[in-house]
Short mmCIF file of C-alpha atoms in Angstrom, two decimals:
data_model
loop_
_atom_site.label_atom_id
_atom_site.label_comp_id
_atom_site.label_asym_id
_atom_site.label_seq_id
_atom_site.Cartn_x
_atom_site.Cartn_y
_atom_site.Cartn_z
CA MET X 1 0.00 0.00 0.00
CA HIS X 2 2.90 2.32 0.71
CA THR X 3 4.22 1.87 -2.86
CA ILE X 4 0.79 2.61 -4.33
CA THR X 5 0.72 5.99 -2.57
CA ARG X 6 4.21 6.81 -3.83
CA ARG X 7 3.26 5.75 -7.34
CA HIS X 8 0.12 7.94 -7.28
CA THR X 9 2.13 10.89 -5.96
CA PHE X 10 4.75 10.43 -8.67
CA ILE X 11 2.09 10.21 -11.41
CA ALA X 12 0.30 13.31 -10.08
CA LEU X 13 3.55 15.29 -10.01
CA ALA X 14 4.48 14.10 -13.50
CA VAL X 15 1.10 15.14 -14.90
CA LEU X 16 1.35 18.52 -13.17
CA PHE X 17 4.85 19.06 -14.54
CA LEU X 18 3.82 18.12 -18.10
CA THR X 19 0.81 20.42 -18.06
CA MET X 20 3.00 23.30 -16.92
CA MET X 21 5.56 22.59 -19.64
CA THR X 22 2.99 22.63 -22.45
CA SER X 23 1.73 26.13 -21.72
CA PRO X 24 1.68 28.27 -24.84
CA ALA X 25 4.78 30.38 -25.15
CA TRP X 26 5.40 32.48 -28.22
CA ALA X 27 8.94 33.37 -29.08
CA ARG X 28 9.57 36.20 -31.48
CA LEU X 29 12.78 37.02 -33.22
CA PRO X 30 14.26 40.26 -31.99
CA ARG X 31 13.66 43.29 -34.17
CA PRO X 32 16.66 44.58 -36.09
CA ILE X 33 18.54 47.39 -34.41
CA GLN X 34 19.04 50.49 -36.54
CA ALA X 35 21.99 52.87 -36.31
CA THR X 36 23.66 55.62 -38.33
CA GLY X 37 27.36 56.35 -38.23
CA THR X 38 30.64 55.63 -39.97
CA ALA X 39 32.08 52.47 -41.47
CA VAL X 40 35.45 52.81 -39.76
CA PHE X 41 36.95 49.67 -41.32
CA VAL X 42 35.62 47.15 -43.82
CA ASP X 43 37.25 43.72 -44.08
CA HIS X 44 35.96 41.90 -47.15
CA ASP X 45 38.00 38.75 -46.40
CA THR X 46 36.38 38.09 -43.01
CA GLN X 47 33.08 39.78 -44.00
CA SER X 48 33.18 42.14 -41.05
CA LEU X 49 32.58 45.84 -40.52
CA VAL X 50 33.84 48.09 -37.72
CA PHE X 51 31.09 50.65 -37.16
CA LYS X 52 31.07 53.75 -34.97
CA ALA X 53 27.84 55.60 -34.23
CA GLY X 54 29.32 58.73 -32.62
CA LYS X 55 32.39 60.27 -31.05
CA ASP X 56 31.50 59.09 -27.55
CA MET X 57 30.43 55.60 -28.66
CA LYS X 58 32.69 52.55 -28.77
CA PRO X 59 33.28 50.96 -32.17
CA LEU X 60 31.14 47.91 -32.88
CA VAL X 61 32.34 44.94 -34.94
CA LEU X 62 29.61 43.34 -37.03
CA ASP X 63 29.62 40.45 -39.47
CA TRP X 64 27.65 40.01 -42.68
CA ASN X 65 26.66 37.00 -44.74
CA LYS X 66 25.06 36.18 -48.10
CA ASP X 67 21.65 37.32 -46.82
CA THR X 68 22.83 40.85 -45.93
CA ASP X 69 21.41 43.56 -48.20
CA PHE X 70 23.71 46.31 -49.45
CA LEU X 71 22.16 49.46 -50.94
CA LYS X 72 24.01 52.42 -52.40
CA ALA X 73 21.86 55.49 -53.12
CA GLY X 74 18.75 53.31 -53.03
CA GLN X 75 20.08 50.82 -55.58
CA ALA X 76 21.27 47.27 -54.96
CA ALA X 77 25.01 47.15 -54.35
CA THR X 78 27.63 44.60 -53.42
CA ALA X 79 29.77 44.31 -50.33
CA ALA X 80 32.79 45.12 -52.50
CA GLN X 81 31.38 48.63 -53.04
CA LEU X 82 31.35 49.31 -49.31
CA LYS X 83 34.46 51.32 -48.36
CA SER X 84 36.03 52.37 -45.08
CA GLY X 85 35.36 55.89 -43.83
CA ILE X 86 31.94 56.48 -45.39
CA ALA X 87 28.69 57.41 -43.65
CA VAL X 88 26.35 54.41 -43.44
CA SER X 89 23.05 53.39 -41.93
CA ILE X 90 22.81 49.82 -40.74
CA HIS X 91 20.29 47.30 -39.48
CA TYR X 92 21.63 44.41 -37.43
CA ARG X 93 20.61 41.64 -35.03
CA LYS X 94 22.36 40.49 -31.88
CA PRO X 95 22.51 36.69 -31.80
CA THR X 96 22.83 34.78 -28.54
CA PHE X 97 26.39 33.80 -29.43
CA GLY X 98 28.92 35.54 -31.65
CA ARG X 99 29.12 39.02 -33.08
CA PRO X 100 26.13 41.05 -34.23
CA LEU X 101 24.96 40.21 -37.76
CA LEU X 102 24.24 42.90 -40.34
CA THR X 103 20.91 42.52 -42.12
CA LYS X 104 21.09 45.73 -44.17
CA VAL X 105 23.72 48.37 -44.96
CA PHE X 106 22.92 51.47 -46.96
CA TRP X 107 24.81 54.59 -47.89
CA ASN X 108 24.29 57.49 -50.30
CA SER X 109 27.75 58.32 -51.54
CA GLU X 110 31.45 58.01 -50.79
CA THR X 111 31.33 60.90 -48.31
CA THR X 112 32.61 60.59 -44.78
CA HIS X 113 30.51 61.12 -41.72
#
């Protein structure tokens, strides 16, 4: 009889635990972060960009991949057209691990910021 009570207690706790674990939880991807500043350094070999938003801000190193959009003066561009020292606007995401990932980079001309 003692084992029956333990078994019932274990089953009741297991059912309670499983019902709590199946509660609806919606996970959303984080929205891209937007910033405007200067492309301090562009490394096409490692597909990374050192970006600085302002004089008092620390530089931020971001990576890009094949899904990153590059736009120059509103037209599609390539990463090869992105140069160091120009004013850019960026959209990026912060993954759980690794460096931030650029989703979009756009600039109007070869002028510095």
